[in-house]
Short mmCIF file of C-alpha atoms in Angstrom, two decimals:
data_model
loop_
_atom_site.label_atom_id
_atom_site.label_comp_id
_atom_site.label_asym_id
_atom_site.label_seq_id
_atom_site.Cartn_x
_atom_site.Cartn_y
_atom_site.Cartn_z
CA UNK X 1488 74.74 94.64 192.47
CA UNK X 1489 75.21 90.91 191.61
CA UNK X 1490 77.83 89.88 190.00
CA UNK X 1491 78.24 87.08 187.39
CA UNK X 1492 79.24 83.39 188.46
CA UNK X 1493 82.71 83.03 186.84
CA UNK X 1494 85.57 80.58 188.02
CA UNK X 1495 88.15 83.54 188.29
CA UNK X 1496 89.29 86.96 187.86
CA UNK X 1497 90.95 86.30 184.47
CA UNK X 1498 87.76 84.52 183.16
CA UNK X 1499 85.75 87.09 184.68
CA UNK X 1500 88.19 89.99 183.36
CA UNK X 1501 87.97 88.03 179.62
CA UNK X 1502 84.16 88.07 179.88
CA UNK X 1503 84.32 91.62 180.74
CA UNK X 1504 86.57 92.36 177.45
CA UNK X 1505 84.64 90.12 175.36
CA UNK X 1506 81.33 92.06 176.12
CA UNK X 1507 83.47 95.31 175.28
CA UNK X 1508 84.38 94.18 172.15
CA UNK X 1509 87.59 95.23 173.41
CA UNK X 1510 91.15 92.79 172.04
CA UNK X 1511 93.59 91.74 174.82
CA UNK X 1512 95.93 93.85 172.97
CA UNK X 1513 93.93 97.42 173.40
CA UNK X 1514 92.73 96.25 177.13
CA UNK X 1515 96.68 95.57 177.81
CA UNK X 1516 97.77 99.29 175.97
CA UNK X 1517 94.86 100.98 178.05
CA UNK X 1518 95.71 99.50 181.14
CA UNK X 1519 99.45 99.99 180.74
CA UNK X 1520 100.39 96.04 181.32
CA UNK X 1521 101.96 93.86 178.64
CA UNK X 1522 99.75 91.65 176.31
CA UNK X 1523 101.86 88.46 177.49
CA UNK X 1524 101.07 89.81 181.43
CA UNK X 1525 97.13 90.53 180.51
CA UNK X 1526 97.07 87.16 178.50
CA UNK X 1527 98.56 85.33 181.81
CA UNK X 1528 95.58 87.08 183.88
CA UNK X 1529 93.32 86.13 181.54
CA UNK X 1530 94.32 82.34 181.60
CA UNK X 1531 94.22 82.04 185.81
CA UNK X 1532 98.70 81.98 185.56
CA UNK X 1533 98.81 85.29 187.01
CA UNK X 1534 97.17 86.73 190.50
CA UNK X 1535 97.00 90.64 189.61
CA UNK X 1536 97.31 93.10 192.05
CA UNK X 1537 94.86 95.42 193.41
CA UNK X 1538 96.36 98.48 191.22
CA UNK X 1539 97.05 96.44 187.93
CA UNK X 1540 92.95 95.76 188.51
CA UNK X 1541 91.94 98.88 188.98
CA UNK X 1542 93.85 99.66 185.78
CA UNK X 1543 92.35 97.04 184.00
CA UNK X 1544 88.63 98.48 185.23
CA UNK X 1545 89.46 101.47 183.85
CA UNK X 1546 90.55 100.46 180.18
CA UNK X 1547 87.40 98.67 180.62
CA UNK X 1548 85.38 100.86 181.83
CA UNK X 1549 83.45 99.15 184.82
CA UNK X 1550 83.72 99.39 188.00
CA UNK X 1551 86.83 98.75 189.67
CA UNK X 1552 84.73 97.63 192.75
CA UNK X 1553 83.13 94.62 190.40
CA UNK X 1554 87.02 93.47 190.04
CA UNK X 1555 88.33 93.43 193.57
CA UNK X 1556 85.14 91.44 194.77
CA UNK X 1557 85.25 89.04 191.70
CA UNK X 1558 89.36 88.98 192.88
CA UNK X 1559 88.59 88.23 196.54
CA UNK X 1560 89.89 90.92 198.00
CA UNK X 1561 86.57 92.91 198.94
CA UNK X 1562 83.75 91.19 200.23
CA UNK X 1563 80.49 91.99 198.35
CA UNK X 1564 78.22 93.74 200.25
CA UNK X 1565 74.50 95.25 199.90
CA UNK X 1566 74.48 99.19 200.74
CA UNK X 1567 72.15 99.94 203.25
CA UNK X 1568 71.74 102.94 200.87
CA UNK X 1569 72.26 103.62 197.13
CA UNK X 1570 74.04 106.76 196.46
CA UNK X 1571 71.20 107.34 194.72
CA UNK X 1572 68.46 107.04 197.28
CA UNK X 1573 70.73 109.36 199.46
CA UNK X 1574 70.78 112.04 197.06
CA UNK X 1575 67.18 112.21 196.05
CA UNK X 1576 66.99 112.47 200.07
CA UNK X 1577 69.68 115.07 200.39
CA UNK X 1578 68.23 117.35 197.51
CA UNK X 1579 65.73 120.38 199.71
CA UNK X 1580 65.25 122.44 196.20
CA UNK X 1581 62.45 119.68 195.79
CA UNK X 1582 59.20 118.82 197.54
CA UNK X 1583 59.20 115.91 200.10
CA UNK X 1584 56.20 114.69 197.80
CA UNK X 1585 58.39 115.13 194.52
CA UNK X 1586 61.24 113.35 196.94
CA UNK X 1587 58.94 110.45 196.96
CA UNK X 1588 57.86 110.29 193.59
CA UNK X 1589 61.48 109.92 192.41
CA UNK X 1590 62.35 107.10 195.42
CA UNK X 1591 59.15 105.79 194.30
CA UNK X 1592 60.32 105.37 190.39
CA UNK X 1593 63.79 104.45 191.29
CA UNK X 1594 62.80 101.59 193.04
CA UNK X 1595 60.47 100.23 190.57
CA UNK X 1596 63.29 100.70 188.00
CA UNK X 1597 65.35 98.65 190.37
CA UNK X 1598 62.70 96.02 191.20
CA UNK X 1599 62.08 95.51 187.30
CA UNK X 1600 65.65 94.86 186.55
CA UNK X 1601 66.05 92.45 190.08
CA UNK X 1602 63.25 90.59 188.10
CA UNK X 1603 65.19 90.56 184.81
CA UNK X 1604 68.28 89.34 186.28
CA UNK X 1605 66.75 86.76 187.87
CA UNK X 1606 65.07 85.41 184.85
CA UNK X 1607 68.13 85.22 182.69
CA UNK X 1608 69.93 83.52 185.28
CA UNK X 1609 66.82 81.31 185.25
CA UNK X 1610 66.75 80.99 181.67
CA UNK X 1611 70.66 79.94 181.66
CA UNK X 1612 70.35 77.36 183.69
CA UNK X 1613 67.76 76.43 181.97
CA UNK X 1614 64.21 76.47 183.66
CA UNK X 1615 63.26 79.48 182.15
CA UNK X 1616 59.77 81.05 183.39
CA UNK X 1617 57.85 82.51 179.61
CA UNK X 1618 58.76 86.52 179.76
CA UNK X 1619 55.53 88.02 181.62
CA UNK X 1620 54.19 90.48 179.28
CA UNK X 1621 54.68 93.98 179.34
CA UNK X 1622 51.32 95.81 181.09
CA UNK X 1623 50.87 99.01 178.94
CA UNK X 1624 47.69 99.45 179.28
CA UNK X 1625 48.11 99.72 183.45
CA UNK X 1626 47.95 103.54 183.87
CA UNK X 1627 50.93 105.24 186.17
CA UNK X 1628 49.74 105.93 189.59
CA UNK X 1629 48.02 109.60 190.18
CA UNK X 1630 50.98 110.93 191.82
CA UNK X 1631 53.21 110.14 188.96
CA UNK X 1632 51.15 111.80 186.44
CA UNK X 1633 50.56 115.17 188.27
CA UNK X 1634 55.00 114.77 189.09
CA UNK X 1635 55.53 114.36 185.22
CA UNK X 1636 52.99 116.98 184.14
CA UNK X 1637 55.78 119.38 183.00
CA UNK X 1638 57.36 117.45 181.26
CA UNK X 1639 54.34 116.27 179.33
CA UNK X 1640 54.22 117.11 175.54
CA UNK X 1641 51.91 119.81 174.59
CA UNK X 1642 48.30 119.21 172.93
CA UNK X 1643 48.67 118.00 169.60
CA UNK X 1644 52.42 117.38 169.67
CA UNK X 1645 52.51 113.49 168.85
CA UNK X 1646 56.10 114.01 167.73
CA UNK X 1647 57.28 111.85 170.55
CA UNK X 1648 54.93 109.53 170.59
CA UNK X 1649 55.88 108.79 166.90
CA UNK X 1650 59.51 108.18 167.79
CA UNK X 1651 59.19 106.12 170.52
CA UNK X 1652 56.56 103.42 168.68
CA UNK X 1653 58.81 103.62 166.10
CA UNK X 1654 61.74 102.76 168.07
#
């Protein structure tokens, strides 16, 4: 997980709250530090410590992780392993095929937002690449298909299909 480029924690943290829609007044009250102390953080005055961040990850609701790498006091580091991948992996109640299928998707999902990332950086620094466009009419590989078939809509049900080009 890449983290944004920001000179500091407090300008980091301030990005963070901004995004949130979140005032440094509710931020301080929900991470139980003064407005004067937060405000300090905010401005690079003040060096927080590793439990006044984790308090601040909580009131805003991110990863308290993020924080101590943006802070310098974790390295960042690539897992050799989502959580995710590990699970999928760890479940037996499904098929090593339906296994598969789900690493499969995951890491498409992942790939597709890698891509995404990289063109908005791209596009802030300006030498943007023109979005590619989407590929809907590129059918989903046989294997997903048959995996999804229960969770198909029935015959005649375009319910769904209503909502989502409506959407």
């Amino acid at each position: 997980m890449a983290l944004p480029k920001v000179g500091s924690i407090g300008e980091y943290i301030r990005e963070q709250r901004t995004h949130a829609k979140i005032s440094l007044r509710q931020l301080a009250t929900a991470a139980g530090v003064s407005n004067p102390y937060l405000s300090q953080i905010e401005r690079g005055l003040r060096k927080p410590s590793a439990e006044i961040l984790n308090q601040i990850a909580k009131g805003l609701h991110i990863s308290s992780q993020a924080l101590y790498v943006q802070a310098g006091l974790i390295e960042e580091r690539e897992p050799e392993e989502s959580d995710v991948l590990a699970a999928i992996r760890a479940d037996h109640l499904i098929t090593e095929r339906q296994r598969q299928v789900l690493v499969d998707i995951y890491e498409s999902f992942r790939k597709e937002n890698q891509a995404a990332a990289a063109e908005e950086e791209a596009a802030s620094a300006g030498t943007a690449t023109p979005p590619a466009e989407p590929d809907d009419a590129t059918p989903l590989p046989g294997e997903y298909l048959t995996a999804l078939k229960p969770y198909a809509a029935p015959p005649g049900d375009d319910h769904i299909t209503r909502e989502i080009k409506e959407g």
